[in-house]
mmCIF file with all atom_site columns, C-alpha atoms (C1' of nucleotides) in Angstrom:
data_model
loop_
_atom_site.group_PDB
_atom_site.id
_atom_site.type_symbol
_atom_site.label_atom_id
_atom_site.label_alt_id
_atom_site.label_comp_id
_atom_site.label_asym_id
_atom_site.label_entity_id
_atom_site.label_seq_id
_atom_site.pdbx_PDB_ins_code
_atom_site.Cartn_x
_atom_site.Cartn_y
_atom_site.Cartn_z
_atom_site.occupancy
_atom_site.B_iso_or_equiv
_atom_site.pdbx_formal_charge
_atom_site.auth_seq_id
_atom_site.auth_comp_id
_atom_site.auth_asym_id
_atom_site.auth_atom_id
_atom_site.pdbx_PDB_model_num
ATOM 1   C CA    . UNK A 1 1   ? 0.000   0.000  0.000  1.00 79.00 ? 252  UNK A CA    1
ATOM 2   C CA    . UNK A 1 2   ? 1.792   3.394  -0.872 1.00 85.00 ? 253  UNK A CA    1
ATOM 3   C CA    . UNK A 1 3   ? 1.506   6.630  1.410  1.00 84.00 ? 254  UNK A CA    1
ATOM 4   C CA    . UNK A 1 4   ? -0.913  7.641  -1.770 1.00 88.00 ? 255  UNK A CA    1
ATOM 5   C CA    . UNK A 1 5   ? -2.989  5.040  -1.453 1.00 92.00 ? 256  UNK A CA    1
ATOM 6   C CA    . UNK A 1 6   ? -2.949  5.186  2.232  1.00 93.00 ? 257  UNK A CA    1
ATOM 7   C CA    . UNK A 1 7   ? -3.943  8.830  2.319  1.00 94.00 ? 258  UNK A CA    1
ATOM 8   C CA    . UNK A 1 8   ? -6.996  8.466  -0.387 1.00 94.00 ? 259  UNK A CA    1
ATOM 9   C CA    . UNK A 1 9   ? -8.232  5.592  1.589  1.00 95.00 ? 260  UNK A CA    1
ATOM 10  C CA    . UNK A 1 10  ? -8.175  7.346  4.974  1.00 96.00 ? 261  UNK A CA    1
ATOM 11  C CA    . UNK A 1 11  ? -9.777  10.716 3.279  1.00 96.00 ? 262  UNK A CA    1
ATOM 12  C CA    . UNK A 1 12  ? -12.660 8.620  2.035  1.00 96.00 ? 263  UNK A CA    1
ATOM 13  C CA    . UNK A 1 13  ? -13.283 7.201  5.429  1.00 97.00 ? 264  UNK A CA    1
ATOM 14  C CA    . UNK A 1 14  ? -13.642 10.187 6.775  1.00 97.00 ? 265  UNK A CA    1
ATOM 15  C CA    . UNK A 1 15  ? -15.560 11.243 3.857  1.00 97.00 ? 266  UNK A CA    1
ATOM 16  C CA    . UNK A 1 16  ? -18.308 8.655  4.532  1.00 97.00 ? 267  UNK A CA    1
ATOM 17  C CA    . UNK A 1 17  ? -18.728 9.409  8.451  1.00 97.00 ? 268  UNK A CA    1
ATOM 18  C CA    . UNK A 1 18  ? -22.471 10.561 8.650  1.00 97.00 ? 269  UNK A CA    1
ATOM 19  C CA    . UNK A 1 19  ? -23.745 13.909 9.812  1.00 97.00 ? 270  UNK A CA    1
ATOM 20  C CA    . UNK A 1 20  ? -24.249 13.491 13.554 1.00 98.00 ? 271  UNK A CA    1
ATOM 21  C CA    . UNK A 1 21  ? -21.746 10.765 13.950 1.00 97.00 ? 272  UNK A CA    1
ATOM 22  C CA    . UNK A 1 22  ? -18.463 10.525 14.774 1.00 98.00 ? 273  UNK A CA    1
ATOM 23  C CA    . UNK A 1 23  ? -15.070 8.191  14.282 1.00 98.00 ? 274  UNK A CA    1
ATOM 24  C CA    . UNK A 1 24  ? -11.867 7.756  16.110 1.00 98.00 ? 275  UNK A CA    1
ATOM 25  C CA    . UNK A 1 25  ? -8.834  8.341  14.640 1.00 97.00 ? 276  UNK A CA    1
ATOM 26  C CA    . UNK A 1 26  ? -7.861  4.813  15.180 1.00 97.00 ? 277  UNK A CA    1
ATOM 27  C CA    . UNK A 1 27  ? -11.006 3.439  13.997 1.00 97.00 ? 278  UNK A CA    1
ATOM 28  C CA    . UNK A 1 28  ? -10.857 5.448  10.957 1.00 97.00 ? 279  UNK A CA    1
ATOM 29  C CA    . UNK A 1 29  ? -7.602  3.884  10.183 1.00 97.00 ? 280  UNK A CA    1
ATOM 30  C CA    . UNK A 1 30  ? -8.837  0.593  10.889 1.00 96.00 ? 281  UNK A CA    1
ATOM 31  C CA    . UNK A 1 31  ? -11.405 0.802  8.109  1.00 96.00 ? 282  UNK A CA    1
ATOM 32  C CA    . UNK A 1 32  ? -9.579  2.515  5.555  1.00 96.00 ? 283  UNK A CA    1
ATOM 33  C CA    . UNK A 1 33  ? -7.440  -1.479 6.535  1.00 95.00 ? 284  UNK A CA    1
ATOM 34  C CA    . UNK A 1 34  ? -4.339  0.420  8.369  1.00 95.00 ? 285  UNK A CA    1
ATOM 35  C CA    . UNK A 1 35  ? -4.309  -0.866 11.460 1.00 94.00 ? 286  UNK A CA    1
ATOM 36  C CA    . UNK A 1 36  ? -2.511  1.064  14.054 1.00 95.00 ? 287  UNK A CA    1
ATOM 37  C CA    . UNK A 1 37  ? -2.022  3.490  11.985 1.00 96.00 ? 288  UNK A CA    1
ATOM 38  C CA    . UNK A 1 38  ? -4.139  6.410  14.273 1.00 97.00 ? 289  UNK A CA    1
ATOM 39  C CA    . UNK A 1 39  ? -1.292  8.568  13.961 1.00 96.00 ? 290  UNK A CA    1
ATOM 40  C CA    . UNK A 1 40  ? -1.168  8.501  10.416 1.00 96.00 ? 291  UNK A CA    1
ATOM 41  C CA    . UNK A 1 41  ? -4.532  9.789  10.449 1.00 96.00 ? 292  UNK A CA    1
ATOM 42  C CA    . UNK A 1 42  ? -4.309  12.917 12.422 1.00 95.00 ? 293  UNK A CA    1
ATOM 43  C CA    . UNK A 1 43  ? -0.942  13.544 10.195 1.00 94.00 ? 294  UNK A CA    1
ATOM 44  C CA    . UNK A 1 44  ? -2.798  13.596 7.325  1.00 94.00 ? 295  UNK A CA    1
ATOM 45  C CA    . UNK A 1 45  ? -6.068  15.835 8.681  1.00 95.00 ? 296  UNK A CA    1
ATOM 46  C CA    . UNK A 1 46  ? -3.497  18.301 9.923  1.00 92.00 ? 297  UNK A CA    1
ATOM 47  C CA    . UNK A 1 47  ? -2.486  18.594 6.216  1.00 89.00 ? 298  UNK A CA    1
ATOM 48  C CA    . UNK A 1 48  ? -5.668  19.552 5.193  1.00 91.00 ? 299  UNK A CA    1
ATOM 49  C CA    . UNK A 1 49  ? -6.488  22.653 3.447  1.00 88.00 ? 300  UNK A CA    1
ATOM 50  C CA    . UNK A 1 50  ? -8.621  25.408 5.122  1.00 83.00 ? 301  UNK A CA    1
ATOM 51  C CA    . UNK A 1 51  ? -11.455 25.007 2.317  1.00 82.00 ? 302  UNK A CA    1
ATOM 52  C CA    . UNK A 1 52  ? -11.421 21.283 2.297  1.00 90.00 ? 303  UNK A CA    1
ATOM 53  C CA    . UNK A 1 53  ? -15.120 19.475 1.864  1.00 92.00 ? 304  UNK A CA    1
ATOM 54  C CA    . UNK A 1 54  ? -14.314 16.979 4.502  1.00 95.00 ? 305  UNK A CA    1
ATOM 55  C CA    . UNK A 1 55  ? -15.889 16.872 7.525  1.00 97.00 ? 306  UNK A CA    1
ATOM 56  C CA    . UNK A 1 56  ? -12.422 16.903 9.406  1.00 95.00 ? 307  UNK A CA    1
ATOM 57  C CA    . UNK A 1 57  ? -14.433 17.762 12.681 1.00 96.00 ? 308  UNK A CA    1
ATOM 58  C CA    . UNK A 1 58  ? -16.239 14.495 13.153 1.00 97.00 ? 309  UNK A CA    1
ATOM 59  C CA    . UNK A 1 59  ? -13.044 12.837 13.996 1.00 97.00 ? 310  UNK A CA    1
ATOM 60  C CA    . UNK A 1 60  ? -12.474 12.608 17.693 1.00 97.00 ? 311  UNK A CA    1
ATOM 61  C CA    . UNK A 1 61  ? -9.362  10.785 19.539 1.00 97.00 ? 312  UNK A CA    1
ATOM 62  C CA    . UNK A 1 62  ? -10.703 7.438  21.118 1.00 97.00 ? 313  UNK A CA    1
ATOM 63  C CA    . UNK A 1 63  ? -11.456 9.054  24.458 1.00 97.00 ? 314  UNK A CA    1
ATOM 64  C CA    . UNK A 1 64  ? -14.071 10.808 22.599 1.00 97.00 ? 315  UNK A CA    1
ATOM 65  C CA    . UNK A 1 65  ? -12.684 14.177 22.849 1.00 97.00 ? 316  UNK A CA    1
ATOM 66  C CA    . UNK A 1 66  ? -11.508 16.692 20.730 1.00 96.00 ? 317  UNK A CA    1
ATOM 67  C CA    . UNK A 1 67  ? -7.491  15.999 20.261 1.00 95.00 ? 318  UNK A CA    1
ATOM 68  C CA    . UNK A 1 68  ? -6.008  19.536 21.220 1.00 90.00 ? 319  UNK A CA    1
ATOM 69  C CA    . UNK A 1 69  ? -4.232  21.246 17.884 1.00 87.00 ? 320  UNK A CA    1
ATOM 70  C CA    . UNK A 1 70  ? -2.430  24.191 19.082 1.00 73.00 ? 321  UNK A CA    1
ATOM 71  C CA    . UNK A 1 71  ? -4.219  26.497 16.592 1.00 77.00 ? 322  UNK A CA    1
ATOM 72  C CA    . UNK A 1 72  ? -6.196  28.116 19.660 1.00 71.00 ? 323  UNK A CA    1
ATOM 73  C CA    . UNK A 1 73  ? -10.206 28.184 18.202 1.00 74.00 ? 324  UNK A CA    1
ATOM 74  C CA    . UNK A 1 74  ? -10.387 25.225 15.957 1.00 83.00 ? 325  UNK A CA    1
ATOM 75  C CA    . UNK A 1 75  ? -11.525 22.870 18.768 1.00 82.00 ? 326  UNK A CA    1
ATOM 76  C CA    . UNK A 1 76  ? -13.694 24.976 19.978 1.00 89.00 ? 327  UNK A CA    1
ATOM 77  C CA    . UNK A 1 77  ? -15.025 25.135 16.434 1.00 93.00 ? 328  UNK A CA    1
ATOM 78  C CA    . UNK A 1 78  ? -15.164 21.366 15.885 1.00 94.00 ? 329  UNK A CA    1
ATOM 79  C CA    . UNK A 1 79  ? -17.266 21.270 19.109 1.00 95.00 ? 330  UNK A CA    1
ATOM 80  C CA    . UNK A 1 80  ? -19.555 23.826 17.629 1.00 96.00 ? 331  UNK A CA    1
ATOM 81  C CA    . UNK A 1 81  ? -19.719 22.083 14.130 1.00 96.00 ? 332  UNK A CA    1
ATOM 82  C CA    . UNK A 1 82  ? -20.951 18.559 16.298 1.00 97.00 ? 333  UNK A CA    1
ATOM 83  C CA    . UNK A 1 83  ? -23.544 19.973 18.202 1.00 97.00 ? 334  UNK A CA    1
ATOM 84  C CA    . UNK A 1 84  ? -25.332 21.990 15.665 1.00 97.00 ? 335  UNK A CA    1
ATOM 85  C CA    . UNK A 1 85  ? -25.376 18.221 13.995 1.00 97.00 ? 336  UNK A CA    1
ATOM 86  C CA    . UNK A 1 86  ? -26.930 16.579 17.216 1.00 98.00 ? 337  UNK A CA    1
ATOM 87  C CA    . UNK A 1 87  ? -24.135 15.287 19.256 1.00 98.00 ? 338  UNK A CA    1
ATOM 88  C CA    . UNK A 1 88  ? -23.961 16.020 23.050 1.00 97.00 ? 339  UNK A CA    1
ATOM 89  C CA    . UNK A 1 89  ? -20.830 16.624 25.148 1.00 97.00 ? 340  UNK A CA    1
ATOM 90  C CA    . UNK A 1 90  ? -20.852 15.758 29.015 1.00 96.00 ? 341  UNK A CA    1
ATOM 91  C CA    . UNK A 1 91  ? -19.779 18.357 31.109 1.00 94.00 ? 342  UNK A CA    1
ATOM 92  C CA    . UNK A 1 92  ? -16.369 16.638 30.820 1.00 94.00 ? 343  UNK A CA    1
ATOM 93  C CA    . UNK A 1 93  ? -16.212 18.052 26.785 1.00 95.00 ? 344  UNK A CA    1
ATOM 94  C CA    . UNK A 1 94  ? -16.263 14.372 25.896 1.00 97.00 ? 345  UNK A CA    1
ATOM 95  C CA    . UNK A 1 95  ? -18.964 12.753 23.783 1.00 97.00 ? 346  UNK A CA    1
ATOM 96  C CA    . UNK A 1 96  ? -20.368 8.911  24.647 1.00 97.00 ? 347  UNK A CA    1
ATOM 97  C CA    . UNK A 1 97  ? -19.069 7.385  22.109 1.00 96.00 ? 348  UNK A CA    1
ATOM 98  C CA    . UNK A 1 98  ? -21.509 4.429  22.692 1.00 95.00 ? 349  UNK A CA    1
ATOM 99  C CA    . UNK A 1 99  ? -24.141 6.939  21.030 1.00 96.00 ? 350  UNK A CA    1
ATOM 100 C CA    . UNK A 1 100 ? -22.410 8.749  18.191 1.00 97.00 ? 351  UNK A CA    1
ATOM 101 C CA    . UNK A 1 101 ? -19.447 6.663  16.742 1.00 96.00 ? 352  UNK A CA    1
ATOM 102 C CA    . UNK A 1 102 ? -19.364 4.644  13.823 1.00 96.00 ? 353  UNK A CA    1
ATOM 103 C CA    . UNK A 1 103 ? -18.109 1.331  14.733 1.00 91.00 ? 354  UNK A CA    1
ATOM 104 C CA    . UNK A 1 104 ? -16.044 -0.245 11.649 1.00 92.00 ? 355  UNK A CA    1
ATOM 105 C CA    . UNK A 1 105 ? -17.483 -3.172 9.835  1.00 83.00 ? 356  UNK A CA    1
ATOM 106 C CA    . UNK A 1 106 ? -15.003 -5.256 10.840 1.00 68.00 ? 357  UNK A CA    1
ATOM 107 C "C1'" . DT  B 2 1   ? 20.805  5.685  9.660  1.00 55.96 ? 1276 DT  B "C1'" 1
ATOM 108 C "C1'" . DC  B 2 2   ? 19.658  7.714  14.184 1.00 55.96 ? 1277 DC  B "C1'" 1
ATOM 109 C "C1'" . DC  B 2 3   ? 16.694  10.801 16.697 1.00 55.96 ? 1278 DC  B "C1'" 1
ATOM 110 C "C1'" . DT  B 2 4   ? 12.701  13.546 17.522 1.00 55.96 ? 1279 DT  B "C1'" 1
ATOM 111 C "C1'" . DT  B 2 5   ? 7.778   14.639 16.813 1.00 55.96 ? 1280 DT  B "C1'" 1
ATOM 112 C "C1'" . DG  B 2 6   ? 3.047   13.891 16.900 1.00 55.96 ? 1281 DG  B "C1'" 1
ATOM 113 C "C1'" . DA  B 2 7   ? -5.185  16.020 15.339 1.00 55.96 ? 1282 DA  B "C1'" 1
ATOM 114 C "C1'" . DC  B 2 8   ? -3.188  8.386  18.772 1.00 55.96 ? 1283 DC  B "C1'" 1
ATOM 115 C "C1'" . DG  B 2 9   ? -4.487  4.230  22.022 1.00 55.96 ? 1284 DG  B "C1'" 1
ATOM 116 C "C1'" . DA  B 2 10  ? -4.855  1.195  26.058 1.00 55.96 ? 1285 DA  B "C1'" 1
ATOM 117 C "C1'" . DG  B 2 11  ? -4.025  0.203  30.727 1.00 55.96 ? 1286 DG  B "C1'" 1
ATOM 118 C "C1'" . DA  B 2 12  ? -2.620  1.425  35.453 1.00 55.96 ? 1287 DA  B "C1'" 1
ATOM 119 C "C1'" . DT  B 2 13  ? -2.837  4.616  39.459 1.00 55.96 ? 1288 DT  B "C1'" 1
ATOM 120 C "C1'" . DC  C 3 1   ? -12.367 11.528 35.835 1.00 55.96 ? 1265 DC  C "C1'" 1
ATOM 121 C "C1'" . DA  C 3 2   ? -7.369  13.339 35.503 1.00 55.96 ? 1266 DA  C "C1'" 1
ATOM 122 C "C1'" . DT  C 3 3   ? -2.507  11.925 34.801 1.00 55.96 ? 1267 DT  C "C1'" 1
ATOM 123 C "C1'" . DC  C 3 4   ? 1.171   8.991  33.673 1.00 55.96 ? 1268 DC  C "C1'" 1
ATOM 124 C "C1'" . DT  C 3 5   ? 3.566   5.509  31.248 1.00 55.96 ? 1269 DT  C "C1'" 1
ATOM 125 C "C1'" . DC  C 3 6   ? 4.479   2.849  27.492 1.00 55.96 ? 1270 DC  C "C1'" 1
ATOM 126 C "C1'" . DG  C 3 7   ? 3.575   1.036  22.902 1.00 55.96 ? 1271 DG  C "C1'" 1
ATOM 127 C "C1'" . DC  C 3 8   ? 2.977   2.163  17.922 1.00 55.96 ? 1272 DC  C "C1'" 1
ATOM 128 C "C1'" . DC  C 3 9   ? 4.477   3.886  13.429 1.00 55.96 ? 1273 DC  C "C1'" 1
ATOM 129 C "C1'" . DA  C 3 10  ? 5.235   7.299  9.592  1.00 55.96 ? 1274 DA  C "C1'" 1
ATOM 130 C "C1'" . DA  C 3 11  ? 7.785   11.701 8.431  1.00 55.96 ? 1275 DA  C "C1'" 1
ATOM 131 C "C1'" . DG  C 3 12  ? 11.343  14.791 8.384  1.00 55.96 ? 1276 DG  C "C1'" 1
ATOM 132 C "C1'" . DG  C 3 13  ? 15.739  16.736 9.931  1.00 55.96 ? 1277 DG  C "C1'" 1
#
DNA sequence: TCCTTGACGAGAT
DNA sequence: CATCTCGCCAAGG
């Protein structure tokens, strides 16, 4: 599998998470059939474009939160993007993964 | 080739 | 729940 490959496979998981859902990074790279490859995953989001058409903010880490990004207002952003769709935080800023992820079809 | 970094993950305390 | 520690693996210097 080349880094190509890898990348267009992990952008069109992403691109198939539903409104009102969310993924894990790890789970994302699970079912784009990198396993382990979490890492990869955020590497490649944080290349994104400002402007890009996927929905970069329904990927939370696997504690449900929003992985910090150290450009101050974008998780506060991704936060704001998730609710307007329907998902709830707890007072933690975590969201119950039980209710919104997308389990892969493994 | 070695070393450091990092939008990660799981388990222990 | 909050923190720590350790494991993982690709990229880039």
């Amino acid at each position: 599998m080349t880094q190509a490959a890898a990348r267009d496979a992990i952008l069109a998981v992403v691109a198939a998470i539903p409104a009102g859902r969310v993924m894990t990074y790890g789970h994302i790279a699970l079912q784009a059939g990198l396993p382990r490859r979490a890492r990869l995953v955020g590497k490649i989001l944080s290349g994104l474009p400002e402007g890009s058409p996927l929905p970069w903010w329904r990927v939370v880490n696997a504690s449900g939160a929003i992985s910090p990004r150290g450009w101050m207002g974008h998780d506060d952003l991704q936060r704001l993007l998730l609710e307007e769709e329907g998902v709830a935080f707890s007072a933690a800023g975590r969201i119950n993964l039980k209710l919104f992820s997308v389990t892969p079809v493994v």
